[in-house]
Short mmCIF file of N, CA and C in Angstrom, two decimals:
data_model
loop_
_atom_site.label_atom_id
_atom_site.label_comp_id
_atom_site.label_asym_id
_atom_site.label_seq_id
_atom_site.Cartn_x
_atom_site.Cartn_y
_atom_site.Cartn_z
N UNK A 1 -176.72 -27.44 26.42
CA UNK A 1 -178.15 -27.63 26.57
C UNK A 1 -178.46 -27.93 28.03
N UNK A 2 -179.37 -27.18 28.59
CA UNK A 2 -179.75 -27.35 29.98
C UNK A 2 -180.92 -28.32 30.07
N UNK A 3 -180.71 -29.45 30.75
CA UNK A 3 -181.73 -30.47 30.85
C UNK A 3 -182.58 -30.26 32.10
N UNK A 4 -183.89 -30.47 31.96
CA UNK A 4 -184.78 -30.38 33.11
C UNK A 4 -184.74 -31.71 33.86
N UNK A 5 -184.55 -31.63 35.15
CA UNK A 5 -184.53 -32.83 35.99
C UNK A 5 -185.82 -32.90 36.79
N UNK A 6 -186.17 -34.11 37.19
CA UNK A 6 -187.39 -34.32 37.96
C UNK A 6 -187.10 -34.27 39.45
N UNK A 7 -188.02 -33.68 40.18
CA UNK A 7 -187.94 -33.62 41.63
C UNK A 7 -189.31 -33.99 42.17
N UNK A 8 -189.35 -34.99 43.02
CA UNK A 8 -190.62 -35.49 43.55
C UNK A 8 -190.80 -35.05 45.00
N UNK A 9 -191.97 -34.50 45.29
CA UNK A 9 -192.29 -33.99 46.61
C UNK A 9 -193.41 -34.82 47.22
N UNK A 10 -193.26 -35.20 48.47
CA UNK A 10 -194.31 -35.89 49.22
C UNK A 10 -194.84 -34.96 50.29
N UNK A 11 -196.16 -34.79 50.34
CA UNK A 11 -196.79 -33.91 51.32
C UNK A 11 -197.77 -34.73 52.15
N UNK A 12 -197.70 -34.58 53.46
CA UNK A 12 -198.68 -35.21 54.35
C UNK A 12 -199.40 -34.09 55.09
N UNK A 13 -200.70 -34.03 54.90
CA UNK A 13 -201.54 -32.99 55.49
C UNK A 13 -202.53 -33.65 56.42
N UNK A 14 -202.43 -33.36 57.69
CA UNK A 14 -203.30 -33.97 58.69
C UNK A 14 -204.60 -33.20 58.83
N UNK A 15 -204.92 -32.86 60.04
CA UNK A 15 -206.19 -32.21 60.36
C UNK A 15 -206.06 -30.70 60.30
N UNK A 16 -205.88 -30.17 59.13
CA UNK A 16 -205.72 -28.74 58.93
C UNK A 16 -207.09 -28.08 58.80
N UNK A 17 -207.30 -26.92 59.41
CA UNK A 17 -208.58 -26.24 59.25
C UNK A 17 -208.77 -25.67 57.83
N UNK A 18 -207.68 -25.47 57.10
CA UNK A 18 -207.76 -24.92 55.74
C UNK A 18 -206.87 -25.73 54.80
N UNK A 19 -207.30 -26.94 54.43
CA UNK A 19 -206.43 -27.80 53.61
C UNK A 19 -206.12 -27.22 52.23
N UNK A 20 -207.07 -26.54 51.61
CA UNK A 20 -206.83 -25.99 50.28
C UNK A 20 -205.75 -24.91 50.33
N UNK A 21 -205.87 -23.99 51.25
CA UNK A 21 -204.87 -22.92 51.37
C UNK A 21 -203.50 -23.48 51.72
N UNK A 22 -203.46 -24.49 52.57
CA UNK A 22 -202.19 -25.11 52.95
C UNK A 22 -201.52 -25.75 51.75
N UNK A 23 -202.28 -26.52 50.98
CA UNK A 23 -201.71 -27.17 49.79
C UNK A 23 -201.24 -26.15 48.76
N UNK A 24 -202.04 -25.12 48.52
CA UNK A 24 -201.64 -24.09 47.55
C UNK A 24 -200.36 -23.39 47.98
N UNK A 25 -200.25 -23.08 49.27
CA UNK A 25 -199.06 -22.41 49.78
C UNK A 25 -197.83 -23.30 49.63
N UNK A 26 -197.94 -24.55 50.04
CA UNK A 26 -196.80 -25.47 49.94
C UNK A 26 -196.38 -25.67 48.49
N UNK A 27 -197.35 -25.87 47.60
CA UNK A 27 -197.02 -26.11 46.20
C UNK A 27 -196.39 -24.88 45.56
N UNK A 28 -196.93 -23.72 45.86
CA UNK A 28 -196.38 -22.48 45.31
C UNK A 28 -194.93 -22.28 45.76
N UNK A 29 -194.67 -22.48 47.03
CA UNK A 29 -193.31 -22.32 47.55
C UNK A 29 -192.36 -23.38 46.97
N UNK A 30 -192.87 -24.60 46.83
CA UNK A 30 -192.04 -25.67 46.25
C UNK A 30 -191.69 -25.34 44.80
N UNK A 31 -192.66 -24.84 44.05
CA UNK A 31 -192.41 -24.46 42.66
C UNK A 31 -191.39 -23.32 42.59
N UNK A 32 -191.53 -22.35 43.48
CA UNK A 32 -190.58 -21.24 43.51
C UNK A 32 -189.16 -21.70 43.81
N UNK A 33 -189.02 -22.75 44.61
CA UNK A 33 -187.69 -23.25 44.96
C UNK A 33 -187.11 -24.16 43.88
N UNK A 34 -187.96 -24.92 43.20
CA UNK A 34 -187.47 -25.94 42.27
C UNK A 34 -187.28 -25.45 40.84
N UNK A 35 -188.21 -24.69 40.33
CA UNK A 35 -188.17 -24.33 38.91
C UNK A 35 -186.99 -23.45 38.51
N UNK A 36 -186.58 -22.45 39.29
CA UNK A 36 -185.41 -21.67 38.89
C UNK A 36 -184.13 -22.51 38.81
N UNK A 37 -184.09 -23.60 39.54
CA UNK A 37 -182.91 -24.47 39.53
C UNK A 37 -182.98 -25.50 38.41
N UNK A 38 -184.00 -25.45 37.59
CA UNK A 38 -184.11 -26.36 36.45
C UNK A 38 -184.78 -27.69 36.76
N UNK A 39 -185.56 -27.75 37.81
CA UNK A 39 -186.26 -28.98 38.17
C UNK A 39 -187.71 -28.92 37.71
N UNK A 40 -188.21 -30.05 37.28
CA UNK A 40 -189.64 -30.20 37.00
C UNK A 40 -190.23 -30.86 38.24
N UNK A 41 -191.13 -30.17 38.91
CA UNK A 41 -191.67 -30.62 40.18
C UNK A 41 -192.91 -31.48 39.97
N UNK A 42 -192.98 -32.58 40.68
CA UNK A 42 -194.19 -33.40 40.74
C UNK A 42 -194.34 -33.86 42.17
N UNK A 43 -195.51 -34.33 42.52
CA UNK A 43 -195.68 -34.73 43.90
C UNK A 43 -196.98 -35.43 44.18
N UNK A 44 -197.04 -35.94 45.40
CA UNK A 44 -198.23 -36.60 45.92
C UNK A 44 -198.53 -35.99 47.28
N UNK A 45 -199.78 -35.61 47.48
CA UNK A 45 -200.20 -35.04 48.76
C UNK A 45 -201.27 -35.94 49.36
N UNK A 46 -201.04 -36.36 50.59
CA UNK A 46 -202.00 -37.16 51.33
C UNK A 46 -202.70 -36.25 52.32
N UNK A 47 -204.03 -36.31 52.34
CA UNK A 47 -204.78 -35.45 53.25
C UNK A 47 -205.92 -36.24 53.87
N UNK A 48 -206.32 -35.85 55.07
CA UNK A 48 -207.44 -36.48 55.75
C UNK A 48 -208.72 -35.88 55.18
N UNK A 49 -209.56 -36.74 54.61
CA UNK A 49 -210.79 -36.30 53.96
C UNK A 49 -211.90 -36.21 55.00
N UNK A 50 -211.96 -35.09 55.70
CA UNK A 50 -213.00 -34.90 56.70
C UNK A 50 -213.59 -33.50 56.60
N UNK A 51 -214.59 -33.27 57.38
CA UNK A 51 -215.26 -31.97 57.45
C UNK A 51 -215.84 -31.49 56.12
N UNK A 52 -216.04 -32.38 55.18
CA UNK A 52 -216.64 -32.00 53.91
C UNK A 52 -215.78 -31.14 53.02
N UNK A 53 -214.55 -30.86 53.41
CA UNK A 53 -213.66 -30.04 52.60
C UNK A 53 -212.84 -30.94 51.68
N UNK A 54 -213.01 -30.78 50.38
CA UNK A 54 -212.24 -31.56 49.42
C UNK A 54 -211.32 -30.61 48.68
N UNK A 55 -210.03 -30.65 48.98
CA UNK A 55 -209.12 -29.74 48.29
C UNK A 55 -208.97 -30.11 46.81
N UNK A 56 -208.65 -29.13 46.02
CA UNK A 56 -208.42 -29.30 44.59
C UNK A 56 -206.93 -29.10 44.35
N UNK A 57 -206.35 -29.93 43.50
CA UNK A 57 -204.92 -29.83 43.23
C UNK A 57 -204.60 -28.49 42.57
N UNK A 58 -203.62 -27.76 43.10
CA UNK A 58 -203.25 -26.48 42.49
C UNK A 58 -202.49 -26.64 41.18
N UNK A 59 -202.10 -27.87 40.84
CA UNK A 59 -201.32 -28.11 39.63
C UNK A 59 -201.55 -29.56 39.20
N UNK A 60 -201.54 -29.81 37.91
CA UNK A 60 -201.75 -31.18 37.43
C UNK A 60 -200.61 -32.12 37.82
N UNK A 61 -199.48 -31.59 38.21
CA UNK A 61 -198.34 -32.41 38.62
C UNK A 61 -198.44 -32.86 40.08
N UNK A 62 -199.44 -32.37 40.79
CA UNK A 62 -199.64 -32.76 42.19
C UNK A 62 -200.85 -33.67 42.28
N UNK A 63 -200.61 -34.91 42.69
CA UNK A 63 -201.68 -35.89 42.85
C UNK A 63 -202.18 -35.82 44.29
N UNK A 64 -203.50 -35.74 44.46
CA UNK A 64 -204.09 -35.71 45.80
C UNK A 64 -204.65 -37.08 46.15
N UNK A 65 -204.31 -37.58 47.33
CA UNK A 65 -204.77 -38.88 47.79
C UNK A 65 -205.50 -38.68 49.12
N UNK A 66 -206.83 -38.90 49.12
CA UNK A 66 -207.56 -38.74 50.37
C UNK A 66 -207.34 -39.94 51.30
N UNK A 67 -207.24 -39.65 52.57
CA UNK A 67 -207.16 -40.70 53.59
C UNK A 67 -208.49 -40.70 54.33
N UNK A 68 -209.06 -41.87 54.56
CA UNK A 68 -210.36 -41.90 55.23
C UNK A 68 -210.25 -41.42 56.67
N UNK A 69 -211.18 -40.58 57.08
CA UNK A 69 -211.15 -40.12 58.48
C UNK A 69 -211.60 -41.25 59.40
N UNK A 70 -211.08 -41.23 60.59
CA UNK A 70 -211.49 -42.20 61.59
C UNK A 70 -212.72 -41.65 62.29
N UNK A 71 -213.72 -42.47 62.39
CA UNK A 71 -214.95 -42.03 63.04
C UNK A 71 -214.73 -41.71 64.51
N UNK A 72 -215.45 -40.73 65.01
CA UNK A 72 -215.27 -40.37 66.42
C UNK A 72 -215.78 -41.47 67.33
N UNK A 73 -215.00 -41.76 68.32
CA UNK A 73 -215.39 -42.76 69.32
C UNK A 73 -215.61 -42.09 70.66
N UNK A 74 -215.80 -42.91 71.67
CA UNK A 74 -216.03 -42.36 73.01
C UNK A 74 -214.80 -41.62 73.52
N UNK A 75 -213.61 -42.15 73.20
CA UNK A 75 -212.39 -41.50 73.64
C UNK A 75 -212.25 -40.11 73.00
N UNK A 76 -212.58 -40.03 71.71
CA UNK A 76 -212.50 -38.73 71.02
C UNK A 76 -213.47 -37.72 71.62
N UNK A 77 -214.65 -38.18 71.99
CA UNK A 77 -215.63 -37.28 72.60
C UNK A 77 -215.13 -36.77 73.96
N UNK A 78 -214.54 -37.66 74.74
CA UNK A 78 -214.03 -37.26 76.05
C UNK A 78 -212.86 -36.30 75.91
N UNK A 79 -211.95 -36.60 74.99
CA UNK A 79 -210.80 -35.72 74.77
C UNK A 79 -211.27 -34.36 74.26
N UNK A 80 -212.25 -34.36 73.36
CA UNK A 80 -212.79 -33.11 72.83
C UNK A 80 -213.43 -32.25 73.91
N UNK A 81 -214.13 -32.89 74.84
CA UNK A 81 -214.76 -32.14 75.93
C UNK A 81 -213.71 -31.50 76.83
N UNK A 82 -212.64 -32.23 77.11
CA UNK A 82 -211.57 -31.69 77.95
C UNK A 82 -210.83 -30.58 77.20
N UNK A 83 -210.62 -30.76 75.89
CA UNK A 83 -209.88 -29.78 75.09
C UNK A 83 -210.60 -28.44 75.03
N UNK A 84 -211.91 -28.44 75.16
CA UNK A 84 -212.68 -27.19 75.10
C UNK A 84 -212.64 -26.40 76.41
N UNK A 85 -212.14 -27.00 77.45
CA UNK A 85 -212.08 -26.32 78.74
C UNK A 85 -210.93 -25.32 78.76
N UNK A 86 -210.98 -24.41 79.68
CA UNK A 86 -209.91 -23.42 79.83
C UNK A 86 -208.86 -23.90 80.81
N UNK A 87 -207.81 -23.14 80.89
CA UNK A 87 -206.77 -23.42 81.88
C UNK A 87 -205.91 -24.62 81.54
N UNK A 88 -205.19 -25.11 82.55
CA UNK A 88 -204.26 -26.23 82.34
C UNK A 88 -204.95 -27.50 81.85
N UNK A 89 -206.18 -27.73 82.31
CA UNK A 89 -206.91 -28.92 81.87
C UNK A 89 -207.20 -28.85 80.37
N UNK A 90 -207.58 -27.69 79.89
CA UNK A 90 -207.83 -27.51 78.46
C UNK A 90 -206.57 -27.68 77.63
N UNK A 91 -205.45 -27.17 78.15
CA UNK A 91 -204.16 -27.34 77.46
C UNK A 91 -203.82 -28.82 77.35
N UNK A 92 -203.99 -29.55 78.45
CA UNK A 92 -203.72 -30.99 78.44
C UNK A 92 -204.66 -31.70 77.46
N UNK A 93 -205.91 -31.28 77.41
CA UNK A 93 -206.87 -31.87 76.48
C UNK A 93 -206.50 -31.62 75.03
N UNK A 94 -206.04 -30.41 74.73
CA UNK A 94 -205.64 -30.10 73.35
C UNK A 94 -204.39 -30.88 72.96
N UNK A 95 -203.46 -31.04 73.89
CA UNK A 95 -202.28 -31.86 73.61
C UNK A 95 -202.66 -33.31 73.37
N UNK A 96 -203.59 -33.83 74.18
CA UNK A 96 -204.05 -35.21 73.99
C UNK A 96 -204.76 -35.36 72.65
N UNK A 97 -205.57 -34.37 72.26
CA UNK A 97 -206.26 -34.42 70.98
C UNK A 97 -205.27 -34.42 69.82
N UNK A 98 -204.27 -33.54 69.89
CA UNK A 98 -203.25 -33.48 68.83
C UNK A 98 -202.47 -34.79 68.75
N UNK A 99 -202.15 -35.36 69.91
CA UNK A 99 -201.43 -36.62 69.95
C UNK A 99 -202.26 -37.73 69.31
N UNK A 100 -203.55 -37.78 69.62
CA UNK A 100 -204.43 -38.81 69.05
C UNK A 100 -204.54 -38.64 67.54
N UNK A 101 -204.74 -37.42 67.05
CA UNK A 101 -204.83 -37.18 65.61
C UNK A 101 -203.55 -37.61 64.91
N UNK A 102 -202.42 -37.31 65.52
CA UNK A 102 -201.13 -37.67 64.96
C UNK A 102 -200.97 -39.19 64.87
N UNK A 103 -201.34 -39.89 65.92
CA UNK A 103 -201.22 -41.36 65.94
C UNK A 103 -202.14 -42.01 64.91
N UNK A 104 -203.36 -41.52 64.81
CA UNK A 104 -204.32 -42.09 63.86
C UNK A 104 -203.83 -41.89 62.42
N UNK A 105 -203.33 -40.72 62.10
CA UNK A 105 -202.82 -40.45 60.75
C UNK A 105 -201.61 -41.33 60.45
N UNK A 106 -200.68 -41.43 61.39
CA UNK A 106 -199.49 -42.26 61.18
C UNK A 106 -199.87 -43.71 60.98
N UNK A 107 -200.83 -44.20 61.75
CA UNK A 107 -201.28 -45.58 61.62
C UNK A 107 -201.95 -45.83 60.27
N UNK A 108 -202.72 -44.86 59.79
CA UNK A 108 -203.41 -45.05 58.51
C UNK A 108 -202.43 -45.09 57.35
N UNK A 109 -201.34 -44.33 57.43
CA UNK A 109 -200.33 -44.36 56.37
C UNK A 109 -199.46 -45.61 56.50
N UNK A 110 -199.10 -45.97 57.72
CA UNK A 110 -198.25 -47.15 57.94
C UNK A 110 -198.95 -48.43 57.52
N UNK A 111 -200.27 -48.44 57.58
CA UNK A 111 -201.03 -49.64 57.24
C UNK A 111 -201.27 -49.84 55.75
N UNK A 112 -200.84 -48.92 54.91
CA UNK A 112 -201.08 -49.05 53.47
C UNK A 112 -199.76 -48.95 52.72
N UNK A 113 -199.36 -50.06 52.13
CA UNK A 113 -198.05 -50.17 51.47
C UNK A 113 -197.91 -49.19 50.31
N UNK A 114 -198.98 -48.94 49.56
CA UNK A 114 -198.88 -48.04 48.40
C UNK A 114 -198.64 -46.59 48.83
N UNK A 115 -199.18 -46.21 49.97
CA UNK A 115 -198.93 -44.87 50.49
C UNK A 115 -197.49 -44.74 50.97
N UNK A 116 -197.02 -45.75 51.66
CA UNK A 116 -195.63 -45.76 52.11
C UNK A 116 -194.69 -45.69 50.91
N UNK A 117 -194.98 -46.47 49.87
CA UNK A 117 -194.11 -46.49 48.69
C UNK A 117 -194.05 -45.11 48.02
N UNK A 118 -195.17 -44.43 47.95
CA UNK A 118 -195.19 -43.10 47.33
C UNK A 118 -194.35 -42.11 48.14
N UNK A 119 -194.43 -42.17 49.44
CA UNK A 119 -193.64 -41.27 50.27
C UNK A 119 -192.16 -41.63 50.23
N UNK A 120 -191.85 -42.92 50.20
CA UNK A 120 -190.45 -43.34 50.15
C UNK A 120 -189.80 -43.00 48.82
N UNK A 121 -190.59 -42.84 47.77
CA UNK A 121 -190.06 -42.50 46.45
C UNK A 121 -189.82 -40.99 46.29
N UNK A 122 -190.30 -40.21 47.24
CA UNK A 122 -190.16 -38.75 47.14
C UNK A 122 -188.72 -38.32 47.45
N UNK A 123 -188.32 -37.20 46.84
CA UNK A 123 -187.00 -36.62 47.10
C UNK A 123 -187.01 -35.77 48.37
N UNK A 124 -188.16 -35.21 48.70
CA UNK A 124 -188.35 -34.43 49.93
C UNK A 124 -189.75 -34.77 50.44
N UNK A 125 -189.88 -35.02 51.75
CA UNK A 125 -191.18 -35.30 52.36
C UNK A 125 -191.44 -34.22 53.40
N UNK A 126 -192.61 -33.59 53.30
CA UNK A 126 -192.93 -32.48 54.20
C UNK A 126 -194.21 -32.79 54.99
N UNK A 127 -194.15 -32.53 56.28
CA UNK A 127 -195.33 -32.59 57.14
C UNK A 127 -195.94 -31.19 57.12
N UNK A 128 -197.17 -31.10 56.66
CA UNK A 128 -197.80 -29.79 56.49
C UNK A 128 -198.34 -29.22 57.79
N UNK A 129 -198.59 -30.05 58.78
CA UNK A 129 -199.08 -29.56 60.06
C UNK A 129 -198.62 -30.49 61.18
N UNK A 130 -198.93 -30.12 62.39
CA UNK A 130 -198.44 -30.86 63.56
C UNK A 130 -198.92 -32.31 63.56
N UNK A 131 -200.16 -32.54 63.15
CA UNK A 131 -200.68 -33.91 63.19
C UNK A 131 -200.03 -34.82 62.15
N UNK A 132 -199.29 -34.26 61.21
CA UNK A 132 -198.61 -35.07 60.19
C UNK A 132 -197.17 -35.40 60.56
N UNK A 133 -196.65 -34.79 61.60
CA UNK A 133 -195.24 -35.00 61.96
C UNK A 133 -194.90 -36.46 62.22
N UNK A 134 -195.73 -37.16 62.98
CA UNK A 134 -195.46 -38.55 63.32
C UNK A 134 -195.47 -39.43 62.07
N UNK A 135 -196.41 -39.18 61.15
CA UNK A 135 -196.49 -39.97 59.92
C UNK A 135 -195.24 -39.79 59.07
N UNK A 136 -194.71 -38.59 59.02
CA UNK A 136 -193.49 -38.33 58.25
C UNK A 136 -192.28 -38.88 58.98
N UNK A 137 -192.23 -38.68 60.28
CA UNK A 137 -191.06 -39.10 61.05
C UNK A 137 -190.88 -40.62 61.05
N UNK A 138 -191.97 -41.38 60.88
CA UNK A 138 -191.85 -42.84 60.88
C UNK A 138 -191.08 -43.35 59.66
N UNK A 139 -190.80 -42.49 58.70
CA UNK A 139 -190.03 -42.88 57.51
C UNK A 139 -188.53 -42.68 57.71
N UNK A 140 -188.10 -42.17 58.84
CA UNK A 140 -186.74 -41.68 59.04
C UNK A 140 -185.63 -42.68 58.74
N UNK A 141 -185.82 -43.96 58.97
CA UNK A 141 -184.76 -44.93 58.70
C UNK A 141 -184.97 -45.67 57.39
N UNK A 142 -185.97 -45.26 56.63
CA UNK A 142 -186.32 -45.99 55.41
C UNK A 142 -186.08 -45.20 54.13
N UNK A 143 -185.73 -43.94 54.26
CA UNK A 143 -185.52 -43.11 53.07
C UNK A 143 -184.38 -42.13 53.30
N UNK A 144 -183.61 -41.86 52.25
CA UNK A 144 -182.57 -40.83 52.38
C UNK A 144 -183.11 -39.42 52.19
N UNK A 145 -184.39 -39.30 51.83
CA UNK A 145 -184.99 -37.99 51.57
C UNK A 145 -185.06 -37.17 52.85
N UNK A 146 -184.87 -35.86 52.73
CA UNK A 146 -185.06 -35.01 53.90
C UNK A 146 -186.53 -35.05 54.36
N UNK A 147 -186.73 -35.21 55.65
CA UNK A 147 -188.07 -35.21 56.25
C UNK A 147 -188.20 -33.90 57.01
N UNK A 148 -189.11 -33.04 56.58
CA UNK A 148 -189.17 -31.69 57.13
C UNK A 148 -190.59 -31.34 57.56
N UNK A 149 -190.70 -30.26 58.33
CA UNK A 149 -192.00 -29.75 58.76
C UNK A 149 -192.15 -28.31 58.28
N UNK A 150 -193.20 -28.05 57.53
CA UNK A 150 -193.53 -26.69 57.15
C UNK A 150 -192.89 -26.20 55.87
N UNK A 151 -193.38 -25.07 55.37
CA UNK A 151 -192.96 -24.57 54.07
C UNK A 151 -191.52 -24.06 54.01
N UNK A 152 -191.04 -23.44 55.06
CA UNK A 152 -189.68 -22.88 55.01
C UNK A 152 -188.64 -23.99 54.99
N UNK A 153 -188.81 -24.98 55.87
CA UNK A 153 -187.88 -26.12 55.87
C UNK A 153 -187.95 -26.88 54.55
N UNK A 154 -189.15 -26.97 53.97
CA UNK A 154 -189.31 -27.64 52.67
C UNK A 154 -188.53 -26.90 51.59
N UNK A 155 -188.63 -25.57 51.58
CA UNK A 155 -187.92 -24.79 50.57
C UNK A 155 -186.41 -24.97 50.71
N UNK A 156 -185.91 -24.98 51.94
CA UNK A 156 -184.47 -25.19 52.15
C UNK A 156 -184.05 -26.57 51.66
N UNK A 157 -184.85 -27.59 51.96
CA UNK A 157 -184.53 -28.95 51.52
C UNK A 157 -184.54 -29.05 50.00
N UNK A 158 -185.50 -28.41 49.35
CA UNK A 158 -185.56 -28.43 47.89
C UNK A 158 -184.36 -27.71 47.28
N UNK A 159 -183.98 -26.60 47.87
CA UNK A 159 -182.81 -25.87 47.36
C UNK A 159 -181.52 -26.68 47.54
N UNK A 160 -181.41 -27.39 48.67
CA UNK A 160 -180.24 -28.26 48.87
C UNK A 160 -180.21 -29.37 47.83
N UNK A 161 -181.37 -29.94 47.52
CA UNK A 161 -181.45 -30.97 46.48
C UNK A 161 -181.02 -30.40 45.13
N UNK A 162 -181.42 -29.17 44.87
CA UNK A 162 -181.08 -28.53 43.59
C UNK A 162 -179.59 -28.29 43.46
N UNK A 163 -178.91 -28.07 44.57
CA UNK A 163 -177.46 -27.83 44.52
C UNK A 163 -176.67 -29.09 44.22
N UNK A 164 -177.23 -30.24 44.55
CA UNK A 164 -176.49 -31.50 44.37
C UNK A 164 -176.97 -32.28 43.19
#
């Protein structure tokens, strides 16, 4: 008798322009990697609730947890103005904007114990975009779960879990 085993996925989605499509793609790929190996997939996805876009869970086994957006301040306005410029100054502005988004997201997750606990309980934790990398990477010494970026690395990590 082949028994179904549980596999828990943690997803952190930062400031993605298309959060619904990103979640659907990640969940579809995770299901494709886990189900043939006999795993029942479940997960929690944390996303920044901004821009009026509220993603819908692609599956009842995926719980969505909104993170409150940080209101724009004077620093955000200045960084945004520089990021819109062309040339090297614009590149530096976009890097500064990405760095700020990453820090804000990591701080919001680090400041809430229940969010940390959900990610630490996952078998694989995936950063869905660049702004989520810091939030995922801050778990590196606290969990044995693979911490990965993007759908391909997530699929490889899930397949490795399925082999063991």
